XYZ file of C-alpha atoms in Angstrom:
535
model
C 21.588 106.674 82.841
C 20.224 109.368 84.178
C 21.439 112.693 85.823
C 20.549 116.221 87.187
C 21.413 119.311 88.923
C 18.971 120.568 91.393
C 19.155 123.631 93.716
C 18.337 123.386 97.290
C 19.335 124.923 100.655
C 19.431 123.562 104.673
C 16.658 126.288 105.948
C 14.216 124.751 108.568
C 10.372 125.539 109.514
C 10.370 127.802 112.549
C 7.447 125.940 114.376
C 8.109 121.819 113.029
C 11.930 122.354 112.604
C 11.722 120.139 109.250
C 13.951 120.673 106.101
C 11.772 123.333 104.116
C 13.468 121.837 101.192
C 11.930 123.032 97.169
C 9.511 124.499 99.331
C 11.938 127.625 100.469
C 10.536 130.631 99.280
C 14.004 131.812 99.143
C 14.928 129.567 96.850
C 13.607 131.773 94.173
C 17.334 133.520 94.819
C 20.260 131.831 92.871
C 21.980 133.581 95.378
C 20.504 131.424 98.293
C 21.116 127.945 99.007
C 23.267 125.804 96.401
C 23.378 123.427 93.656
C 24.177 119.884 93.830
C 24.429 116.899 91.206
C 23.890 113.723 90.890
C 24.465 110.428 88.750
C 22.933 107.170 88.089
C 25.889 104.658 87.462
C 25.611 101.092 86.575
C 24.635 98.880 89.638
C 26.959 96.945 91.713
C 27.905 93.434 91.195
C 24.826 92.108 93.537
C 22.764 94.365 91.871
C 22.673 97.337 94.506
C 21.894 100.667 92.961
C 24.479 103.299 92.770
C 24.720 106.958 92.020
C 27.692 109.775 92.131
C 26.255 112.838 94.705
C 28.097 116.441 94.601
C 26.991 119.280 96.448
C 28.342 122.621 97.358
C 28.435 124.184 94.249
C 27.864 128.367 94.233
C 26.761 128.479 90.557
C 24.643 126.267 88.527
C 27.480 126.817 85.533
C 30.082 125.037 88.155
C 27.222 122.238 88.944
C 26.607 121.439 85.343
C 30.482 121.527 84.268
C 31.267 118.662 86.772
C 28.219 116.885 85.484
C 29.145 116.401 82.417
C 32.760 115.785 83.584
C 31.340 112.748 85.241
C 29.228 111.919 81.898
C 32.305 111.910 80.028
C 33.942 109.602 82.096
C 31.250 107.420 81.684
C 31.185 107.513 77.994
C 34.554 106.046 78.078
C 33.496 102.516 79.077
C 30.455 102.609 76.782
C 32.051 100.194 74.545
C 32.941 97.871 76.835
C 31.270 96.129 80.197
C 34.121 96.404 82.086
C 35.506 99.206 81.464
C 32.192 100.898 82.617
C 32.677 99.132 85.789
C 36.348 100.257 86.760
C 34.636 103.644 85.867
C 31.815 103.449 88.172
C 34.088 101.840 90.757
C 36.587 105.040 90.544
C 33.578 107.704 90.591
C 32.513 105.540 93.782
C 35.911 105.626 95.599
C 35.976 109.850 94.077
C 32.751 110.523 95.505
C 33.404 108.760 98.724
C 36.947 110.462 99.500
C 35.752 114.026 97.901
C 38.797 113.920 95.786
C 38.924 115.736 92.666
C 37.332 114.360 89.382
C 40.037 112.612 87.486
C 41.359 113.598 84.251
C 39.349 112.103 81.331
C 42.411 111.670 78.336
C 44.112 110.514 81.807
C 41.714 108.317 82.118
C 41.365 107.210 78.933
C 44.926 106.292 78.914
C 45.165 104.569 82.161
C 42.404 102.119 80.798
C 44.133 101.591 77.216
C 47.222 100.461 78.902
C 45.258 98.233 81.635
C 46.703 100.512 84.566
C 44.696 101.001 88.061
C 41.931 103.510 87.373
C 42.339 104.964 91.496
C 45.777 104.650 91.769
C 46.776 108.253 93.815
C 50.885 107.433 94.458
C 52.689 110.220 95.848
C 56.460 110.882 94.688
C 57.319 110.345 98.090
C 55.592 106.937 98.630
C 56.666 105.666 95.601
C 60.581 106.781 96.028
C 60.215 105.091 99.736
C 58.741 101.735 97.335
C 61.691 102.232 95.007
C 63.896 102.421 97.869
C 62.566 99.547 99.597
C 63.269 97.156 96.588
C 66.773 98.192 95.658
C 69.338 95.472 95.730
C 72.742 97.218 95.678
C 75.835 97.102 98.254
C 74.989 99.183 101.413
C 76.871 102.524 100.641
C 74.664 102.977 97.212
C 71.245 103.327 99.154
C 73.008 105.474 101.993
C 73.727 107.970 98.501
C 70.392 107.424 97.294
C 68.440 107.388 100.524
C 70.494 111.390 101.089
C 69.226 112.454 97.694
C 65.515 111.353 98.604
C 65.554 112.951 102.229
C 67.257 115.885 101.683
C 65.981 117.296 98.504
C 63.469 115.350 96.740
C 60.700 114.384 99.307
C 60.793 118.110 101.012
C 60.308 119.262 97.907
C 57.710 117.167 95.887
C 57.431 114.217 97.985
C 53.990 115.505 98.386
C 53.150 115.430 94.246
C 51.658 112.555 92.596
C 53.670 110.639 90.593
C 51.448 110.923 87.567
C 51.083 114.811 87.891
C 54.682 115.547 88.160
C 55.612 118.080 85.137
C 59.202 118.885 83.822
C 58.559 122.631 84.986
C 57.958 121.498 88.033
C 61.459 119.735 88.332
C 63.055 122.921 86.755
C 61.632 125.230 89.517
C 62.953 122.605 92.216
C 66.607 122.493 90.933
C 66.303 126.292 90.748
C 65.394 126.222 94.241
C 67.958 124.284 95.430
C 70.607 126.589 93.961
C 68.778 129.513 95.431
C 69.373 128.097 98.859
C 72.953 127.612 98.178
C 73.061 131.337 99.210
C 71.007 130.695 102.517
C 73.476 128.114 103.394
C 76.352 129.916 103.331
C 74.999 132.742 105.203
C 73.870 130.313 108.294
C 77.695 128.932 107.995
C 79.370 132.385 108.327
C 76.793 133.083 111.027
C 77.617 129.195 112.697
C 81.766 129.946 112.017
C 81.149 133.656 113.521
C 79.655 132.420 116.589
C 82.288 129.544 117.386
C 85.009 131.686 116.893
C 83.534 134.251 119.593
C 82.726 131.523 121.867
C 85.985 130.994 121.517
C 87.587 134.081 122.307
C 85.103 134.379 125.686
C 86.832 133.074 129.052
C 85.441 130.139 131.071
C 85.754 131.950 134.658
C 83.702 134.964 135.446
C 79.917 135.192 135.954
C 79.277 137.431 132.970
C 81.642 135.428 131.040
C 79.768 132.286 131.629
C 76.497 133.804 130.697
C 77.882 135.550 127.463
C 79.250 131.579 126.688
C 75.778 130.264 127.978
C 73.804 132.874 125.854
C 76.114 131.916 122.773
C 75.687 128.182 122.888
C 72.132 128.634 123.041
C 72.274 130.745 120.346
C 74.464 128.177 118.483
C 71.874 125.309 119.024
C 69.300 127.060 117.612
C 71.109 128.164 114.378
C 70.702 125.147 111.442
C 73.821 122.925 111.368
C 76.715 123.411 108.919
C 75.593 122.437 105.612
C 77.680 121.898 102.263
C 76.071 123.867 99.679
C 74.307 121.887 96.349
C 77.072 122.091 93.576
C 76.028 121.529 89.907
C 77.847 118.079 89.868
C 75.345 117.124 93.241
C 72.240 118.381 91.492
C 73.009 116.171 88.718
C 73.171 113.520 90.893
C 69.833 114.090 92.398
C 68.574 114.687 88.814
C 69.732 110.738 88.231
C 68.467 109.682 91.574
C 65.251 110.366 90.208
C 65.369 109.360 86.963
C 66.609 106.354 88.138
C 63.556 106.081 90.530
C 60.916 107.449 87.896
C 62.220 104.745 85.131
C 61.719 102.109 87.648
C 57.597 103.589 88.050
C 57.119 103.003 83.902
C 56.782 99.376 84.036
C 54.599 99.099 87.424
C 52.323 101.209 85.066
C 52.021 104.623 87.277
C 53.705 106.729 84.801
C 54.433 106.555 80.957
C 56.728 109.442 80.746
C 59.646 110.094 83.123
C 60.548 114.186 83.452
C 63.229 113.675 85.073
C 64.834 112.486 82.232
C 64.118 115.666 80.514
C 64.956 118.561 82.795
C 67.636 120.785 81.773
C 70.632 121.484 84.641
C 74.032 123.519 84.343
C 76.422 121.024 83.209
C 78.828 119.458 85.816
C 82.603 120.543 84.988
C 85.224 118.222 86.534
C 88.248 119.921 87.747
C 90.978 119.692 85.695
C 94.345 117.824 86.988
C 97.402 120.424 86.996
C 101.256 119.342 87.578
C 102.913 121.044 90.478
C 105.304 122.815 88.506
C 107.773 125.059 90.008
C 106.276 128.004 89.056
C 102.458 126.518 91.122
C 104.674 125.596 93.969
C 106.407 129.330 94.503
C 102.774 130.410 94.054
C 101.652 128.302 96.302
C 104.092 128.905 99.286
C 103.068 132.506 98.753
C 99.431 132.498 99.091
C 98.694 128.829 100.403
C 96.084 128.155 97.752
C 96.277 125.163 95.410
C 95.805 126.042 91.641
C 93.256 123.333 91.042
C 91.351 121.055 93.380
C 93.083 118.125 91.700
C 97.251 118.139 91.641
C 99.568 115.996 90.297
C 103.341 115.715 91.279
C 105.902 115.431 89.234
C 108.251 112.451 89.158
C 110.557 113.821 91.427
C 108.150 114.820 93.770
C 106.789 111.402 94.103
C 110.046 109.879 94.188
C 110.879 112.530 97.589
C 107.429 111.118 98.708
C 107.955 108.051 98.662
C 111.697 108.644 99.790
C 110.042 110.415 103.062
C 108.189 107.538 103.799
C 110.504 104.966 103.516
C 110.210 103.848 107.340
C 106.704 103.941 106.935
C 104.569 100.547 108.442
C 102.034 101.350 105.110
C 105.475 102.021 102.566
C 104.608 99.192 100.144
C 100.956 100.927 99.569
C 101.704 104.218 99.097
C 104.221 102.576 96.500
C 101.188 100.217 94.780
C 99.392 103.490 94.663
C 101.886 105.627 93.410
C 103.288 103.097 90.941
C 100.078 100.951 89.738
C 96.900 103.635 90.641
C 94.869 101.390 92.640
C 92.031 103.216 94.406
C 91.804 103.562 98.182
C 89.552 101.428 98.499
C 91.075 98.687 95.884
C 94.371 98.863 98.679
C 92.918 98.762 101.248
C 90.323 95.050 100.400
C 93.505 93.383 98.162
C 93.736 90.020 98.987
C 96.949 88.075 99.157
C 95.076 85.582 97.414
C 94.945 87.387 94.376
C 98.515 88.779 94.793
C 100.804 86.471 92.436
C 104.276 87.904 93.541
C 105.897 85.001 91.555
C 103.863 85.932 88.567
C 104.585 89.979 89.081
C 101.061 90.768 89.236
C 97.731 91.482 90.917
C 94.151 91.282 90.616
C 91.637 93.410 92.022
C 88.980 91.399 93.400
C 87.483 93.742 95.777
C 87.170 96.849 97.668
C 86.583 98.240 101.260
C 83.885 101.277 101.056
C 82.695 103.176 103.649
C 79.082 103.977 104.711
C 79.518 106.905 106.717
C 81.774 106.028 108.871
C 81.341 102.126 108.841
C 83.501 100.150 106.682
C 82.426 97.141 104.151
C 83.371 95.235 101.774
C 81.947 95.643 97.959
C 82.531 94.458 94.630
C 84.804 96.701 92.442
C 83.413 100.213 91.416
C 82.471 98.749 87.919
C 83.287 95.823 85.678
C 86.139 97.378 84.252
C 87.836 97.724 87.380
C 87.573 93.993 87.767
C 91.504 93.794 86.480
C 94.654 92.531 86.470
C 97.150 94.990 87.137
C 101.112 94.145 85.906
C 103.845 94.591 88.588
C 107.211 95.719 88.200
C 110.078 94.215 89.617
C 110.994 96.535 92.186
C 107.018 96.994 93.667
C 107.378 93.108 93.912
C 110.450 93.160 95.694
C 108.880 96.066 98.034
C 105.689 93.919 98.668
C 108.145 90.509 99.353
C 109.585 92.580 102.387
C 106.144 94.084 103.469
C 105.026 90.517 102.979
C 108.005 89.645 105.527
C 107.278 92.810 107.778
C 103.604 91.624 108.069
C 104.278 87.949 109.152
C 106.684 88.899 111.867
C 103.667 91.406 113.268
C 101.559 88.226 112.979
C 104.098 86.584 115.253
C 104.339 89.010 117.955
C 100.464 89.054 118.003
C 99.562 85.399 118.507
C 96.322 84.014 119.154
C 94.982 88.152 118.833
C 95.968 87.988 115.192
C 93.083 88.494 113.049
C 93.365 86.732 109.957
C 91.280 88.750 106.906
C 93.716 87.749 104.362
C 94.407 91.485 103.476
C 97.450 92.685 101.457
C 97.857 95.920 103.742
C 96.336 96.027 107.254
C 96.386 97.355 110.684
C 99.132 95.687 113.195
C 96.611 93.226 114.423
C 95.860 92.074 111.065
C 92.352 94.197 110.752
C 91.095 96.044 107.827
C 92.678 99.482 107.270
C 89.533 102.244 107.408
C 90.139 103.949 104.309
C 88.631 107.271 105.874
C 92.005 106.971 108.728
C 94.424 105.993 105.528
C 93.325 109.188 103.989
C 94.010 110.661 106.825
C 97.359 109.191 107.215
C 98.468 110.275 103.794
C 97.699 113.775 104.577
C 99.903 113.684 107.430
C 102.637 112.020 105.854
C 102.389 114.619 103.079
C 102.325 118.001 105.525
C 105.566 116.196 107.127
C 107.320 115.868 103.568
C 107.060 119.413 102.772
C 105.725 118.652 99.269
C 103.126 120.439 97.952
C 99.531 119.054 98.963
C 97.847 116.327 96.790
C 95.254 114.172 97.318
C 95.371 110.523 98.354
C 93.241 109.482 94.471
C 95.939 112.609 93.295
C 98.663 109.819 93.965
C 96.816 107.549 91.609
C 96.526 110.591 89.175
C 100.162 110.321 89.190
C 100.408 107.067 88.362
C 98.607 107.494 85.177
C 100.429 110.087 84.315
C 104.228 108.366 84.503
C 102.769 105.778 82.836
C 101.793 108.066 80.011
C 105.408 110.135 80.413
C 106.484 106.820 79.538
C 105.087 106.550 76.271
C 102.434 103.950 77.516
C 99.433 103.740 75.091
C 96.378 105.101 76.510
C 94.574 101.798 76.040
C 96.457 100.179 78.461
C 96.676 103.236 80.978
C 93.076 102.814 81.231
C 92.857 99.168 81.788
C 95.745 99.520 84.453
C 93.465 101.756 86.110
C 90.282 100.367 85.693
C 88.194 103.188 83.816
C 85.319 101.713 82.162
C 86.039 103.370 78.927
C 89.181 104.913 77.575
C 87.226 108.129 76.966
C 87.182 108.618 81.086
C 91.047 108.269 80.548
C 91.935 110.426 77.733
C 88.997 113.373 79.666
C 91.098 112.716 83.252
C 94.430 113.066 82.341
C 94.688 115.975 79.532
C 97.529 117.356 81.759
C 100.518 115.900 81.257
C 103.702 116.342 82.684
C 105.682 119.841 81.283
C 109.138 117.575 79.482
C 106.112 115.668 77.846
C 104.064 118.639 76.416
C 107.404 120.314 75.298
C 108.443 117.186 73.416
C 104.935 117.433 71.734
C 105.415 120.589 70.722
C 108.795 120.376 69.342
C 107.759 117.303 67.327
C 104.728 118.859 65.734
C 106.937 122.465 65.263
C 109.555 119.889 63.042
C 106.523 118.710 60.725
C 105.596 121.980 59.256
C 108.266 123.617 56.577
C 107.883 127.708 56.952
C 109.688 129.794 55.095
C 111.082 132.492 57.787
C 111.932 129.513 59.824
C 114.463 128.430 57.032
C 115.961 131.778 57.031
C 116.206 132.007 60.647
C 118.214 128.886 60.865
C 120.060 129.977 57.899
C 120.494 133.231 59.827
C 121.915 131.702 62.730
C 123.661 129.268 60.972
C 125.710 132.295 59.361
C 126.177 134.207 62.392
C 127.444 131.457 64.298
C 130.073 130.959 61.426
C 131.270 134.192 61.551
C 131.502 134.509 65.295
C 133.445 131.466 65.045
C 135.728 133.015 62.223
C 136.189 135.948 64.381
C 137.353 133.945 67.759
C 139.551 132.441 65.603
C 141.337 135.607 63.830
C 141.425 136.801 67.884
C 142.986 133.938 69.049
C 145.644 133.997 65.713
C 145.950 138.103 66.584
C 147.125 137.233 70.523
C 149.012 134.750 69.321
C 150.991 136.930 67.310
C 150.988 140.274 69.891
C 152.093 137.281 72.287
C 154.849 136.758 69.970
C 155.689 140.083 69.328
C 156.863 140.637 72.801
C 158.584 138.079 73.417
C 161.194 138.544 70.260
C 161.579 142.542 72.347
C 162.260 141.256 75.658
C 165.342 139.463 73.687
């Protein structure tokens, strides 16, 4: 098929007006005018001739390099009919849009593996696809649709999905640690201004233009924003993955970067007990050693001794005994509460989405369980059990009837956002030291491990899809517990200067004895003594 480049400008006859066209004298100039291409390409299906037409080009080098660009694409279908067509069809659609010439080894690929030659998807159009055909419970998207607004589609939403590169994911992550610093500059800016606001009085005239003048100033300012931790980009990193795994199979992709892309790894707080020492450092400078605290037995037993009287007693109990989550509490079912057989399955689970509540299956398949009950948690839930039906009584015909273990007075499902919020309060009125609500099921694990409970079925009572999760969670163990440890493995080991020591002390204490005794036998005589010389 044939193909040229020809030079030729848009100067006009003075007198007719018409094109001059090869006949510009000026032309002569390479600098004049400039160069254009075009090529033949195989005829349409009803036979209508066709031909790709570029023009614009400054340099006859540039004209002749996209020439052959377009040659070579051709030559890729010369072995087969068809594949010439959906080559001619994609030059077509190129030359009609302007777009860039495609890749050829892209090319080449795309028609190996039978994909759409024109396909141009965007990250963002294909992450709003991906969206659009998830089928997960309500509070998954509301993660996943956060992760695409906030940081991926700003960011390379506008990249196509077949040109996105792992450096290109590496400077993005980069960036979004970089503005962690921008954030919490426009917070202390937000926090300074509120607190001035604050400190301005509402009568006056210049006082309610300073307040005026600092509102404004306020709404103008970006809102409060939590900065991008290394656990959150890792999320984003999966969100994308996830997404990008999904594009494979519809054939716009072969390689997913995401799953490539180096991060900071995510540390998880480690859980630390409030031992006496944290506390007295605590009540001193008001800061918690760890974001994750566990209390001790007696702590939890003064707890749960504080909130005896409590309406919500027998859950604080489940949770502090049996480590169901918040959100396992607050969807159990009486219907899978088998007081007679001293246990409890966990069925369900209220979640919020934002600030909405529903209900969801368990968090995975592990924590589809059934959890053993002691005899004194059954007992407690027989008289919460009791508690509940009289409440049903006194509301009548306004009871309503969700079948719930623990619930609000009218029968209603608890909002696990307000029962968090209740156990907070509960705990600044108990004077303990502060934990977190899931902290109370941290504790849980760990008396059932201070118990000599096998791991195994620590992490079955709580769910954890693996015992790894359990063994990595609870490394802290309660102080008596580590001691014992210690003392057990310091009894295995035969040293030499430890032989002597107790030897050491064995002698000393013998001798100490020995002397007590010769004091005792030496007052006992003196005693004596004077007794015979009073007579």
């Amino acid at each position: 098929m044939k193909g040229s480049t020809y030079h030729r400008c848009y100067c006009r006859d003075a007198e007719t007006g018409k094109p001059l066209g090869k006949a510009c004298p000026k032309l002569r100039s390479r600098k004049h005018g400039s160069y254009s291409i075009r090529q033949e390409l195989p005829n349409a299906e009803d036979g209508t001739r066709r031909s790709f037409n570029r023009a614009g080009y400054e340099t006859l080098k540039e004209a002749q390099a996209d020439l052959d660009h377009v040659r070579g694409l051709l030559a890729l279908g010369k072995e087969d009919p068809e594949d010439l067509a959906l080559v001619a069809e994609l030059l077509v659609k190129v030359a009609d849009e302007k777009a860039q010439l495609p890749d050829i080894e892209e090319t080449r690929r795309r028609l190996k593996t039978g994909q759409d030659l024109s396909t141009r998807v965007t990250v963002g159009e294909w992450l709003d696809t991906w969206l659009g055909g998830k089928k997960i419970r309500k509070s998954g998207i509301t993660r996943y649709e956060s992760d695409v607004r906030v940081h991926l589609k700003p960011r390379i939403g506008h990249v196509r999905v077949d040109r996105l590169r792992v450096s290109m994911l590496a400077e993005m992550f980069t960036a979004i640690a970089d503005a962690n610093e921008e954030i919490l500059e426009n917070n202390a800016l937000r926090h300074a201004l509120k607190a001035e606001l604050a400190t301005v009085p509402i009568k006056g005239v210049e006082n309610r233009a300073r307040r005026k003048a600092l509102r404004a100033e306020l709404a103008e300012m970006p809102p409060f924003r939590r900065t991008t931790g290394a656990a959150t980009r890792q999320r984003i990193r999966a969100t994308l993955r996830t997404a990008l795994n999904a594009a494979i199979p519809e054939g716009l992709i072969t390689f997913n970067p995401a799953a490539h892309v180096e991060l900071d790894p995510a540390t998880k707080p480690k859980g630390l007990v409030w031992t006496p020492e944290r506390v007295a450092q605590w009540q001193e400078t008001g800061v918690k050693p760890s974001p994750v605290m566990v209390w001790t037995p007696q702590q939890i037993g003064a707890f749960l001794d504080s909130v005896a009287d409590d309406r919500l007693y027998a859950m604080w109990h489940v949770i502090a005994f049996r480590g169901l989550r918040r959100g396992e509490a607050c969807g159990q079912p009486w219907s899978e509460t088998n007081l007679d057989g001293s246990s409890l399955t966990v069925t369900a689970q209220l979640v919020q989405d934002g600030w909405e509540v529903e209900e969801s299956d368990p968090k995975t398949d592990g924590s589809f369980r059934t959890v053993a009950l002691d005899d004194d948690t059954v007992a407690v839930l027989r008289r919460h059990r009791e508690r509940q039906q009289k409440e049903r009584d006194d509301w009548g015909p306004a009871w309503k009837d969700t079948g719930r273990v623990f619930t609000n007075e009218d029968g209603s499902w608890l909002h696990p956002g307000k029962v968090t919020d209740m156990f907070e309060r509960l705990v600044a009125a108990s004077g303990l030291p502060p934990i977190r609500l899931h902290d109370l099921r941290h504790g849980a694990a760990t008396l059932a491990l201070a118990g000599g409970v096998d791991m195994k079925v620590v992490s079955e009572m709580l769910g954890h899809s693996s015992i790894k999760i359990t063994s990595d969670t609870y490394t802290s163990v309660l102080p008596e517990i580590a001691k014992g440890a210690a003392e057990a493995a310091a009894r295995l080991v035969p040293l030499q200067r430890k032989a002597e020591a107790e030897a050491h002390a064995k002698a000393t204490a013998k001798a100490a004895a020995e002397a007590e005794k010769a004091e005792r036998k030496a007052r006992k005589k003196a005693k004596s003594k004077a007794k015979k010389a009073k007579r």
